[in-house]
mmCIF file of C-alpha atoms in Angstrom:
data_model
loop_
_atom_site.group_PDB
_atom_site.id
_atom_site.type_symbol
_atom_site.label_atom_id
_atom_site.label_comp_id
_atom_site.label_asym_id
_atom_site.label_seq_id
_atom_site.Cartn_x
_atom_site.Cartn_y
_atom_site.Cartn_z
ATOM 1 C CA MET A 756 16.265 -4.631 -21.676
ATOM 2 C CA LYS A 757 12.960 -5.028 -23.495
ATOM 3 C CA TYR A 758 11.508 -8.389 -22.516
ATOM 4 C CA ILE A 759 10.128 -9.547 -19.189
ATOM 5 C CA ASP A 760 12.484 -12.528 -18.871
ATOM 6 C CA GLU A 761 15.440 -10.157 -19.036
ATOM 7 C CA PHE A 762 14.250 -8.556 -15.789
ATOM 8 C CA ARG A 763 14.290 -12.027 -14.188
ATOM 9 C CA ASP A 764 17.724 -13.096 -15.369
ATOM 10 C CA GLY A 765 19.367 -15.220 -12.677
ATOM 11 C CA GLU A 766 22.967 -14.302 -13.479
ATOM 12 C CA ARG A 767 22.233 -10.567 -13.330
ATOM 13 C CA ALA A 768 20.371 -11.098 -10.047
ATOM 14 C CA ARG A 769 23.365 -12.909 -8.569
ATOM 15 C CA GLY A 770 25.587 -10.064 -9.718
ATOM 16 C CA LEU A 771 23.411 -7.489 -7.950
ATOM 17 C CA ALA A 772 23.332 -9.691 -4.845
ATOM 18 C CA ARG A 773 27.143 -9.881 -4.828
ATOM 19 C CA ALA A 774 27.324 -6.103 -5.160
ATOM 20 C CA LEU A 775 25.001 -5.705 -2.183
ATOM 21 C CA GLN A 776 27.073 -8.118 -0.098
ATOM 22 C CA THR A 777 30.177 -6.110 -0.962
ATOM 23 C CA GLU A 778 28.823 -2.570 -0.624
ATOM 24 C CA ALA A 779 26.511 -2.878 2.387
ATOM 25 C CA ARG A 780 28.663 -1.832 5.303
ATOM 26 C CA PRO A 781 28.761 -4.233 8.276
ATOM 27 C CA ASP A 782 29.047 -1.339 10.749
ATOM 28 C CA ARG A 783 25.596 0.110 10.076
ATOM 29 C CA GLN A 784 21.974 -0.903 9.536
ATOM 30 C CA TYR A 785 19.945 -0.143 6.413
ATOM 31 C CA ARG A 786 16.213 0.065 7.170
ATOM 32 C CA LEU A 787 14.465 0.338 3.811
ATOM 33 C CA MET A 788 10.697 0.543 3.472
ATOM 34 C CA GLU A 789 8.998 -0.761 0.368
ATOM 35 C CA PHE A 790 5.903 1.441 0.472
ATOM 36 C CA CYS A 791 3.915 -0.455 -2.154
ATOM 37 C CA GLY A 792 2.181 -3.731 -1.343
ATOM 38 C CA GLY A 793 2.971 -4.916 -4.862
ATOM 39 C CA HIS A 794 6.658 -4.633 -3.991
ATOM 40 C CA THR A 795 6.104 -6.617 -0.789
ATOM 41 C CA HIS A 796 4.661 -9.465 -2.836
ATOM 42 C CA ALA A 797 7.486 -9.201 -5.381
ATOM 43 C CA VAL A 798 10.054 -9.333 -2.576
ATOM 44 C CA PHE A 799 8.711 -12.646 -1.315
ATOM 45 C CA ARG A 800 7.713 -14.133 -4.662
ATOM 46 C CA TYR A 801 11.292 -13.872 -5.892
ATOM 47 C CA GLY A 802 13.065 -14.640 -2.602
ATOM 48 C CA ILE A 803 14.757 -11.250 -2.358
ATOM 49 C CA PRO A 804 15.357 -11.428 1.453
ATOM 50 C CA ASP A 805 17.553 -14.505 0.966
ATOM 51 C CA LEU A 806 19.906 -12.477 -1.236
ATOM 52 C CA LEU A 807 20.409 -9.586 1.192
ATOM 53 C CA PRO A 808 23.159 -9.186 3.808
ATOM 54 C CA ALA A 809 22.131 -9.086 7.471
ATOM 55 C CA SER A 810 22.650 -5.326 7.632
ATOM 56 C CA ILE A 811 19.749 -4.682 5.212
ATOM 57 C CA GLU A 812 16.257 -4.900 6.650
ATOM 58 C CA LEU A 813 13.158 -4.489 4.483
ATOM 59 C CA ILE A 814 10.233 -2.849 6.265
ATOM 60 C CA HIS A 815 6.765 -3.357 4.812
ATOM 61 C CA GLY A 816 4.787 -0.148 4.370
ATOM 62 C CA PRO A 817 1.127 0.890 4.113
ATOM 63 C CA GLY A 818 0.888 0.820 0.305
ATOM 64 C CA CYS A 819 -2.205 -1.368 0.158
ATOM 65 C CA PRO A 820 -5.387 0.743 -0.227
ATOM 66 C CA VAL A 821 -7.725 -2.028 0.887
ATOM 67 C CA CYS A 822 -5.575 -2.586 3.979
ATOM 68 C CA VAL A 823 -5.361 1.043 5.116
ATOM 69 C CA LEU A 824 -9.086 1.760 4.763
ATOM 70 C CA PRO A 825 -10.416 2.190 8.309
ATOM 71 C CA ILE A 826 -13.092 -0.218 9.439
ATOM 72 C CA GLY A 827 -15.541 2.637 9.927
ATOM 73 C CA ARG A 828 -15.501 3.408 6.188
ATOM 74 C CA LEU A 829 -16.255 -0.219 5.344
ATOM 75 C CA ASP A 830 -19.074 -0.182 7.894
ATOM 76 C CA MET A 831 -20.530 2.839 6.063
ATOM 77 C CA ALA A 832 -20.705 0.832 2.834
ATOM 78 C CA ILE A 833 -22.300 -2.145 4.590
ATOM 79 C CA ARG A 834 -24.928 0.068 6.240
ATOM 80 C CA LEU A 835 -25.637 1.808 2.937
ATOM 81 C CA VAL A 836 -26.387 -1.330 0.955
ATOM 82 C CA CYS A 837 -28.298 -2.985 3.819
ATOM 83 C CA ASP A 838 -30.444 0.055 4.689
ATOM 84 C CA HIS A 839 -31.217 1.043 1.088
ATOM 85 C CA PRO A 840 -32.679 -1.846 -0.924
ATOM 86 C CA GLU A 841 -32.713 0.340 -4.037
ATOM 87 C CA VAL A 842 -28.878 0.469 -4.008
ATOM 88 C CA ILE A 843 -26.547 -1.729 -6.021
ATOM 89 C CA LEU A 844 -23.070 -1.459 -4.499
ATOM 90 C CA ALA A 845 -20.371 -2.062 -7.125
ATOM 91 C CA SER A 846 -16.992 -2.911 -5.623
ATOM 92 C CA TYR A 847 -13.605 -4.343 -6.498
ATOM 93 C CA GLY A 848 -13.306 -7.951 -5.380
ATOM 94 C CA ASP A 849 -10.794 -7.407 -2.569
ATOM 95 C CA MET A 850 -13.175 -5.207 -0.595
ATOM 96 C CA LEU A 851 -15.890 -7.870 -0.479
ATOM 97 C CA ARG A 852 -14.007 -10.101 1.950
ATOM 98 C CA VAL A 853 -12.519 -7.514 4.326
ATOM 99 C CA PRO A 854 -14.070 -7.917 7.787
ATOM 100 C CA GLY A 855 -15.749 -4.847 9.228
ATOM 101 C CA SER A 856 -17.191 -4.392 12.703
ATOM 102 C CA LYS A 857 -18.194 -7.659 14.346
ATOM 103 C CA ARG A 858 -16.275 -9.385 11.512
ATOM 104 C CA ARG A 859 -19.107 -8.734 9.058
ATOM 105 C CA SER A 860 -18.067 -8.242 5.437
ATOM 106 C CA LEU A 861 -19.766 -7.079 2.254
ATOM 107 C CA LEU A 862 -19.773 -10.696 1.116
ATOM 108 C CA GLN A 863 -21.787 -11.626 4.208
ATOM 109 C CA ALA A 864 -24.089 -8.674 3.604
ATOM 110 C CA ARG A 865 -24.698 -10.026 0.096
ATOM 111 C CA ALA A 866 -25.479 -13.447 1.555
ATOM 112 C CA ASP A 867 -28.079 -11.719 3.728
ATOM 113 C CA GLY A 868 -29.782 -10.248 0.650
ATOM 114 C CA ALA A 869 -27.950 -6.977 -0.028
ATOM 115 C CA ASP A 870 -27.194 -6.276 -3.688
ATOM 116 C CA VAL A 871 -23.390 -6.200 -3.745
ATOM 117 C CA ARG A 872 -21.667 -6.854 -7.048
ATOM 118 C CA MET A 873 -18.018 -7.303 -7.951
ATOM 119 C CA VAL A 874 -16.720 -5.148 -10.800
ATOM 120 C CA TYR A 875 -13.337 -4.835 -12.469
ATOM 121 C CA SER A 876 -13.559 -1.115 -13.221
ATOM 122 C CA VAL A 877 -15.670 2.002 -12.856
ATOM 123 C CA SER A 878 -16.815 1.358 -16.443
ATOM 124 C CA ASP A 879 -18.542 -1.806 -15.206
ATOM 125 C CA ALA A 880 -20.355 0.265 -12.566
ATOM 126 C CA LEU A 881 -21.489 2.756 -15.215
ATOM 127 C CA ALA A 882 -22.800 -0.140 -17.301
ATOM 128 C CA LEU A 883 -24.754 -1.391 -14.273
ATOM 129 C CA ALA A 884 -26.326 2.046 -13.855
ATOM 130 C CA ARG A 885 -27.383 2.130 -17.511
ATOM 131 C CA ALA A 886 -28.813 -1.385 -17.312
ATOM 132 C CA ASN A 887 -30.734 -0.657 -14.090
ATOM 133 C CA PRO A 888 -32.251 2.841 -14.457
ATOM 134 C CA GLU A 889 -34.723 2.178 -11.638
ATOM 135 C CA ARG A 890 -31.909 1.421 -9.160
ATOM 136 C CA GLN A 891 -29.192 3.528 -7.539
ATOM 137 C CA VAL A 892 -25.688 2.263 -8.398
ATOM 138 C CA VAL A 893 -22.905 3.259 -5.991
ATOM 139 C CA PHE A 894 -19.308 2.614 -7.001
ATOM 140 C CA PHE A 895 -16.998 1.867 -4.053
ATOM 141 C CA GLY A 896 -14.075 4.046 -5.178
ATOM 142 C CA ILE A 897 -10.865 3.032 -3.447
ATOM 143 C CA GLY A 898 -7.162 3.180 -4.132
ATOM 144 C CA PHE A 899 -4.088 5.358 -4.322
ATOM 145 C CA GLU A 900 -3.296 7.734 -7.171
ATOM 146 C CA THR A 901 -3.243 4.831 -9.649
ATOM 147 C CA THR A 902 -6.984 4.155 -9.539
ATOM 148 C CA THR A 903 -8.132 7.718 -8.869
ATOM 149 C CA PRO A 904 -8.073 8.968 -12.510
ATOM 150 C CA PRO A 905 -10.451 6.215 -13.753
ATOM 151 C CA THR A 906 -12.910 7.145 -10.990
ATOM 152 C CA ALA A 907 -12.673 10.800 -12.027
ATOM 153 C CA LEU A 908 -13.343 9.873 -15.648
ATOM 154 C CA GLY A 909 -16.311 7.762 -14.549
ATOM 155 C CA ILE A 910 -17.888 10.731 -12.807
ATOM 156 C CA LEU A 911 -17.223 12.951 -15.811
ATOM 157 C CA GLU A 912 -18.847 10.355 -18.073
ATOM 158 C CA ALA A 913 -21.882 10.108 -15.778
ATOM 159 C CA GLN A 914 -22.293 13.881 -15.933
ATOM 160 C CA ARG A 915 -21.828 13.980 -19.698
ATOM 161 C CA SER A 916 -24.399 11.257 -20.322
ATOM 162 C CA GLY A 917 -26.893 12.429 -17.688
ATOM 163 C CA LEU A 918 -26.615 9.224 -15.663
ATOM 164 C CA ASP A 919 -28.414 10.413 -12.540
ATOM 165 C CA ASN A 920 -28.600 7.014 -10.818
ATOM 166 C CA PHE A 921 -24.818 6.710 -10.501
ATOM 167 C CA SER A 922 -22.694 7.922 -7.572
ATOM 168 C CA VAL A 923 -19.339 7.197 -5.943
ATOM 169 C CA PHE A 924 -18.424 6.359 -2.363
ATOM 170 C CA CYS A 925 -14.991 7.975 -2.504
ATOM 171 C CA ASN A 926 -12.087 6.504 -0.513
ATOM 172 C CA HIS A 927 -9.113 7.530 -2.634
ATOM 173 C CA VAL A 928 -5.971 8.257 -0.612
ATOM 174 C CA LEU A 929 -2.619 9.942 -1.291
ATOM 175 C CA THR A 930 0.822 8.359 -1.108
ATOM 176 C CA PRO A 931 3.022 11.385 -0.233
ATOM 177 C CA ALA A 932 0.843 12.259 2.766
ATOM 178 C CA ALA A 933 1.244 8.732 4.166
ATOM 179 C CA MET A 934 5.017 8.867 3.679
ATOM 180 C CA LYS A 935 5.112 12.151 5.599
ATOM 181 C CA ALA A 936 3.087 10.576 8.394
ATOM 182 C CA ILE A 937 5.570 7.707 8.636
ATOM 183 C CA LEU A 938 8.528 10.069 8.740
ATOM 184 C CA ASN A 939 6.835 12.307 11.309
ATOM 185 C CA VAL A 940 6.377 9.488 13.824
ATOM 186 C CA PRO A 941 9.038 10.093 16.478
ATOM 187 C CA PRO A 942 11.209 7.084 17.314
ATOM 188 C CA GLY A 943 9.890 5.278 20.390
ATOM 189 C CA ALA A 944 6.393 6.754 20.047
ATOM 190 C CA GLN A 945 4.927 3.262 20.379
ATOM 191 C CA ALA A 946 6.429 1.035 23.038
ATOM 192 C CA GLY A 947 8.416 -1.798 21.507
ATOM 193 C CA GLU A 948 8.004 -0.561 17.934
ATOM 194 C CA THR A 949 10.787 0.207 15.482
ATOM 195 C CA LEU A 950 9.649 3.075 13.289
ATOM 196 C CA GLU A 951 12.932 4.444 11.941
ATOM 197 C CA VAL A 952 13.233 4.363 8.149
ATOM 198 C CA ASP A 953 16.479 5.133 6.337
ATOM 199 C CA GLY A 954 15.038 5.218 2.815
ATOM 200 C CA PHE A 955 12.107 4.258 0.619
ATOM 201 C CA ILE A 956 11.662 1.903 -2.292
ATOM 202 C CA GLY A 957 9.175 4.159 -4.070
ATOM 203 C CA PRO A 958 5.938 2.838 -5.597
ATOM 204 C CA SER A 959 5.797 2.060 -9.306
ATOM 205 C CA HIS A 960 2.307 2.611 -10.685
ATOM 206 C CA VAL A 961 1.533 5.511 -8.352
ATOM 207 C CA SER A 962 4.658 7.250 -9.606
ATOM 208 C CA VAL A 963 3.549 6.829 -13.225
ATOM 209 C CA ILE A 964 0.656 9.150 -12.334
ATOM 210 C CA ILE A 965 2.221 11.643 -9.898
ATOM 211 C CA GLY A 966 5.840 11.565 -11.157
ATOM 212 C CA SER A 967 9.121 11.287 -9.281
ATOM 213 C CA ASP A 968 9.139 14.995 -8.344
ATOM 214 C CA ALA A 969 6.248 14.347 -5.948
ATOM 215 C CA TYR A 970 8.693 12.808 -3.446
ATOM 216 C CA SER A 971 11.082 15.752 -3.289
ATOM 217 C CA PHE A 972 9.974 16.505 0.286
ATOM 218 C CA CYS A 973 11.540 13.226 1.453
ATOM 219 C CA ALA A 974 14.985 14.421 0.442
ATOM 220 C CA GLY A 975 14.546 18.129 1.106
ATOM 221 C CA GLN A 976 12.627 18.091 4.379
ATOM 222 C CA TYR A 977 13.597 14.745 5.915
ATOM 223 C CA HIS A 978 16.923 13.901 4.222
ATOM 224 C CA LYS A 979 15.617 10.442 3.276
ATOM 225 C CA PRO A 980 16.444 8.938 -0.121
ATOM 226 C CA VAL A 981 13.780 7.465 -2.400
ATOM 227 C CA VAL A 982 14.378 5.131 -5.334
ATOM 228 C CA ILE A 983 11.312 4.434 -7.479
ATOM 229 C CA ALA A 984 11.390 0.763 -8.465
ATOM 230 C CA GLY A 985 9.722 -1.540 -10.941
ATOM 231 C CA PHE A 986 8.147 -4.833 -9.841
ATOM 232 C CA GLU A 987 10.570 -7.343 -11.335
ATOM 233 C CA PRO A 988 13.332 -8.943 -9.220
ATOM 234 C CA LEU A 989 16.132 -7.072 -10.969
ATOM 235 C CA ASP A 990 14.196 -3.828 -10.483
ATOM 236 C CA VAL A 991 13.934 -4.413 -6.743
ATOM 237 C CA LEU A 992 17.543 -5.555 -6.292
ATOM 238 C CA GLN A 993 18.932 -2.641 -8.297
ATOM 239 C CA SER A 994 16.778 -0.178 -6.325
ATOM 240 C CA ILE A 995 18.031 -1.566 -3.024
ATOM 241 C CA LEU A 996 21.607 -1.222 -4.276
ATOM 242 C CA MET A 997 20.926 2.381 -5.348
ATOM 243 C CA LEU A 998 19.605 3.162 -1.861
ATOM 244 C CA VAL A 999 22.597 1.518 -0.181
ATOM 245 C CA ARG A 1000 24.954 3.601 -2.294
ATOM 246 C CA GLN A 1001 23.096 6.810 -1.445
ATOM 247 C CA LEU A 1002 23.213 6.039 2.265
ATOM 248 C CA ASN A 1003 26.896 5.108 2.123
ATOM 249 C CA GLU A 1004 27.657 8.425 0.441
ATOM 250 C CA GLY A 1005 25.472 10.428 2.796
ATOM 251 C CA ARG A 1006 23.163 11.473 -0.031
ATOM 252 C CA ALA A 1007 19.391 11.842 0.002
ATOM 253 C CA ASP A 1008 18.196 12.042 -3.590
ATOM 254 C CA ILE A 1009 15.058 11.053 -5.454
ATOM 255 C CA GLU A 1010 16.231 8.500 -8.014
ATOM 256 C CA ASN A 1011 14.167 6.736 -10.639
ATOM 257 C CA GLN A 1012 15.095 3.130 -11.396
ATOM 258 C CA TYR A 1013 11.765 2.584 -13.200
ATOM 259 C CA THR A 1014 12.651 4.913 -16.061
ATOM 260 C CA ARG A 1015 10.762 2.810 -18.588
ATOM 261 C CA ALA A 1016 7.481 4.057 -17.116
ATOM 262 C CA VAL A 1017 8.028 6.951 -14.678
ATOM 263 C CA THR A 1018 8.855 10.562 -15.549
ATOM 264 C CA PRO A 1019 9.573 13.545 -13.254
ATOM 265 C CA GLY A 1020 6.182 15.170 -13.858
ATOM 266 C CA GLY A 1021 3.983 12.096 -14.170
ATOM 267 C CA ASN A 1022 0.835 11.961 -16.288
ATOM 268 C CA PRO A 1023 -0.575 15.499 -16.722
ATOM 269 C CA LYS A 1024 -3.861 14.371 -18.307
ATOM 270 C CA ALA A 1025 -4.595 12.018 -15.405
ATOM 271 C CA GLN A 1026 -3.656 14.731 -12.918
ATOM 272 C CA ALA A 1027 -5.955 17.229 -14.665
ATOM 273 C CA ALA A 1028 -8.950 14.865 -14.489
ATOM 274 C CA VAL A 1029 -8.348 14.275 -10.787
ATOM 275 C CA ALA A 1030 -7.988 18.007 -10.088
ATOM 276 C CA GLU A 1031 -11.248 18.723 -11.923
ATOM 277 C CA VAL A 1032 -13.380 16.196 -10.038
ATOM 278 C CA PHE A 1033 -11.813 15.886 -6.583
ATOM 279 C CA SER A 1034 -10.671 18.131 -3.757
ATOM 280 C CA LEU A 1035 -8.545 17.496 -0.677
ATOM 281 C CA ARG A 1036 -10.262 16.333 2.483
ATOM 282 C CA PRO A 1037 -9.054 18.259 5.573
ATOM 283 C CA THR A 1038 -8.202 14.955 7.251
ATOM 284 C CA PHE A 1039 -8.782 11.233 6.788
ATOM 285 C CA GLU A 1040 -8.323 8.233 9.054
ATOM 286 C CA TRP A 1041 -5.922 5.497 7.947
ATOM 287 C CA ARG A 1042 -5.813 2.087 9.519
ATOM 288 C CA GLY A 1043 -2.524 1.879 11.399
ATOM 289 C CA LEU A 1044 -1.574 5.527 10.898
ATOM 290 C CA GLY A 1045 -4.528 7.362 12.424
ATOM 291 C CA ASP A 1046 -5.842 10.698 11.171
ATOM 292 C CA ILE A 1047 -3.579 12.238 8.533
ATOM 293 C CA PRO A 1048 -4.210 15.808 7.315
ATOM 294 C CA GLU A 1049 -4.878 16.282 3.590
ATOM 295 C CA SER A 1050 -4.242 12.607 2.882
ATOM 296 C CA ALA A 1051 -7.390 11.733 0.924
ATOM 297 C CA LEU A 1052 -9.697 13.070 -1.759
ATOM 298 C CA GLY A 1053 -13.376 13.870 -1.675
ATOM 299 C CA ILE A 1054 -15.701 14.731 -4.540
ATOM 300 C CA SER A 1055 -15.703 18.482 -5.173
ATOM 301 C CA LYS A 1056 -18.815 20.648 -4.862
ATOM 302 C CA ALA A 1057 -19.143 20.937 -8.644
ATOM 303 C CA PHE A 1058 -19.770 17.166 -8.792
ATOM 304 C CA GLN A 1059 -21.605 16.824 -5.479
ATOM 305 C CA ALA A 1060 -24.570 15.224 -7.257
ATOM 306 C CA TYR A 1061 -22.387 12.136 -7.760
ATOM 307 C CA ASP A 1062 -21.181 11.943 -4.156
ATOM 308 C CA ALA A 1063 -22.821 8.954 -2.437
ATOM 309 C CA GLU A 1064 -21.986 10.328 1.015
ATOM 310 C CA GLN A 1065 -24.078 13.406 0.252
ATOM 311 C CA ARG A 1066 -26.831 11.578 -1.641
ATOM 312 C CA PHE A 1067 -27.479 9.055 1.136
ATOM 313 C CA ASP A 1068 -26.435 11.112 4.191
ATOM 314 C CA MET A 1069 -23.704 8.613 5.052
ATOM 315 C CA VAL A 1070 -22.111 9.214 8.459
ATOM 316 C CA TYR A 1071 -18.659 8.023 9.498
ATOM 317 C CA GLN A 1072 -18.116 6.379 12.870
ATOM 318 C CA SER A 1073 -14.678 5.128 13.864
ATOM 319 C CA ALA A 1074 -14.612 1.427 14.755
ATOM 320 C CA ALA A 1075 -12.154 -0.947 16.389
ATOM 321 C CA GLY A 1076 -10.695 -3.953 14.619
ATOM 322 C CA THR A 1077 -10.482 -7.587 15.627
ATOM 323 C CA LYS A 1078 -8.891 -8.052 19.026
ATOM 324 C CA GLY A 1079 -5.355 -9.355 18.695
ATOM 325 C CA CYS A 1080 -5.037 -8.429 14.992
ATOM 326 C CA GLU A 1081 -1.728 -6.681 14.331
ATOM 327 C CA CYS A 1082 -2.682 -5.216 10.937
ATOM 328 C CA PRO A 1083 -2.292 -1.620 12.172
ATOM 329 C CA ALA A 1084 1.268 -2.253 13.391
ATOM 330 C CA VAL A 1085 2.134 -4.165 10.205
ATOM 331 C CA LEU A 1086 0.861 -1.289 8.060
ATOM 332 C CA ARG A 1087 3.066 1.292 9.752
ATOM 333 C CA GLY A 1088 6.108 -0.980 9.506
ATOM 334 C CA ALA A 1089 6.393 -1.577 13.244
ATOM 335 C CA LYS A 1090 5.765 -5.333 13.111
ATOM 336 C CA LYS A 1091 5.937 -8.165 10.628
ATOM 337 C CA PRO A 1092 3.031 -10.557 9.974
ATOM 338 C CA ILE A 1093 4.703 -13.395 11.868
ATOM 339 C CA ASP A 1094 4.677 -11.186 14.975
ATOM 340 C CA CYS A 1095 0.878 -11.531 15.037
ATOM 341 C CA LYS A 1096 -0.439 -14.433 17.100
ATOM 342 C CA LEU A 1097 -3.401 -14.792 14.745
ATOM 343 C CA PHE A 1098 -1.271 -15.160 11.608
ATOM 344 C CA ALA A 1099 -1.739 -18.500 9.795
ATOM 345 C CA THR A 1100 -3.699 -19.873 12.777
ATOM 346 C CA THR A 1101 -7.125 -18.321 13.114
ATOM 347 C CA CYS A 1102 -6.355 -15.749 10.377
ATOM 348 C CA THR A 1103 -5.874 -17.200 6.886
ATOM 349 C CA PRO A 1104 -6.846 -16.087 3.352
ATOM 350 C CA GLU A 1105 -9.856 -18.408 3.533
ATOM 351 C CA SER A 1106 -10.988 -16.904 6.834
ATOM 352 C CA PRO A 1107 -9.287 -13.492 7.229
ATOM 353 C CA LEU A 1108 -9.539 -11.519 10.453
ATOM 354 C CA GLY A 1109 -7.666 -8.496 9.121
ATOM 355 C CA SER A 1110 -7.443 -6.636 5.828
ATOM 356 C CA CYS A 1111 -3.731 -7.414 5.377
ATOM 357 C CA MET A 1112 -4.635 -11.078 4.873
ATOM 358 C CA VAL A 1113 -7.344 -10.326 2.291
ATOM 359 C CA SER A 1114 -5.805 -8.063 -0.303
ATOM 360 C CA ASP A 1115 -3.487 -9.197 -3.084
ATOM 361 C CA GLU A 1116 -1.212 -6.381 -1.899
ATOM 362 C CA GLY A 1117 -1.413 -7.143 1.835
ATOM 363 C CA ALA A 1118 1.768 -8.049 3.700
ATOM 364 C CA CYS A 1119 0.095 -10.895 5.601
ATOM 365 C CA ALA A 1120 -1.190 -12.403 2.353
ATOM 366 C CA ALA A 1121 2.335 -12.170 0.912
ATOM 367 C CA TYR A 1122 3.809 -13.952 3.918
ATOM 368 C CA PHE A 1123 1.129 -16.621 3.826
ATOM 369 C CA THR A 1124 1.402 -17.219 0.084
ATOM 370 C CA TYR A 1125 5.166 -17.080 -0.321
ATOM 371 C CA GLY A 1126 6.722 -17.103 3.122
ATOM 372 C CA ARG A 1127 4.690 -18.996 5.704
ATOM 373 C CA PHE A 1128 7.261 -21.820 5.591
ATOM 374 C CA ARG A 1129 10.091 -19.293 5.991
ATOM 375 C CA GLN A 1130 9.442 -18.551 9.656
ATOM 376 C CA GLU A 1131 12.657 -20.277 10.699
ATOM 377 C CA ALA A 1132 14.552 -18.288 8.075
ATOM 378 C CA GLU A 1133 12.941 -15.072 9.340
ATOM 379 C CA GLN A 1134 13.994 -16.009 12.859
ATOM 380 C CA ARG A 1135 17.556 -16.650 11.712
ATOM 381 C CA GLN A 1136 17.636 -13.288 9.935
ATOM 382 C CA ALA A 1137 16.334 -11.559 13.071
ATOM 383 C CA GLU A 1138 19.037 -13.270 15.141
ATOM 384 C CA GLN A 1139 21.694 -12.248 12.612
ATOM 385 C CA ARG A 1140 20.505 -8.634 12.774
ATOM 386 C CA ALA A 1141 20.602 -8.770 16.597
ATOM 387 C CA GLU A 1142 24.147 -10.162 16.504
ATOM 388 C CA HIS A 1143 25.066 -7.489 13.970
ATOM 389 C CA ARG A 1144 23.737 -4.702 16.234
ATOM 390 C CA ALA A 1145 25.504 -6.205 19.270
ATOM 391 C CA ALA A 1146 28.803 -6.340 17.385
ATOM 392 C CA ARG A 1147 28.388 -2.703 16.331
ATOM 393 C CA ALA A 1148 27.640 -1.660 19.904
ATOM 394 C CA GLN A 1149 30.663 -3.576 21.177
ATOM 395 C CA ALA A 1150 32.908 -2.004 18.548
ATOM 396 C CA THR A 1151 31.612 1.450 19.490
ATOM 397 C CA ALA A 1152 32.215 0.822 23.184
ATOM 398 C CA TYR A 1153 35.721 -0.455 22.476
ATOM 399 C CA GLY A 1154 36.453 2.641 20.406
ATOM 400 C CA GLU A 1155 35.288 4.934 23.194
ATOM 401 C CA HIS A 1156 37.315 3.210 25.932
ATOM 402 C CA GLY A 1157 40.198 1.862 23.885
#
């Protein structure tokens, strides 16, 4: 298939749905986590849950970089631009509306006089630095492995061109480390939370950079299958079917459905740029997952001159989120957005109380945009899953005593 409409073909989608209905066993549960927030939005945009049997449950993961950034890191950026009038803070648009401590955002800081500007790339931030030589331009670097190489190239360009008024507030995080953290959470660690994951729908764009081999630990160490998926509806449905088949056969392999873009080794040039500019942080706090060892990147000593945290003596202080906001539980797959009492009431995209409602990759935003009128359907699916589990338990008990 070469054209986008071929990946949205209704007849092929119905065929995959029929295969799932046939091959998903009624005597077991399939708990599949789509790690990437882009997949969460694709799932709801195309109505994927309506095509799945009751035994398949999709769990939404932490693959939204804006969502997983801890509030304390956002507070650092707000303090920086408010305390240093010489600073222009250049940020992607999503970060501007995320509420920090006391529900204050970068957008509100800008309304109070701070110089916060939205950019589409690190190249825009470099252009700001060239156009304002008397000011200090700080790029709010954020994202998974997909956006890390451009930030690395931006720092290399600043060094090459002698752009001394440019620096980066680095918040780049690593996908495999987060997946390990999810798999390391013992079942029942949080009261009332379901944290068991049977397999992963692997991220698309991240995998273009790091390659499919980067997930080998899931199969080797945890015996959990991963299928890297594209973003189109046929991609997602086929990946779910591939996972179901692996689980039915007792396999745990790393499979690549997104072969048109992902290779085993990834992009070596992008990896080399990242390795040159960045180094692993010993630990980093994630919203919803806590402190995860070696899960984020910092700017290496060779490029310390372009590290905003060093240049402005920025200090991290952990901070609590909005009371009642379930973003942390949603990010670790323990709850769904509709389990939050604030969802679609006091928390909306126009007035977000949590990061999951702000970002284009946030699960709450996906539910609000595509699924807020599906609450009854979600409830029916939950009831069907409960009936399914009860039937399995009854069958097991009958087998033991019959």
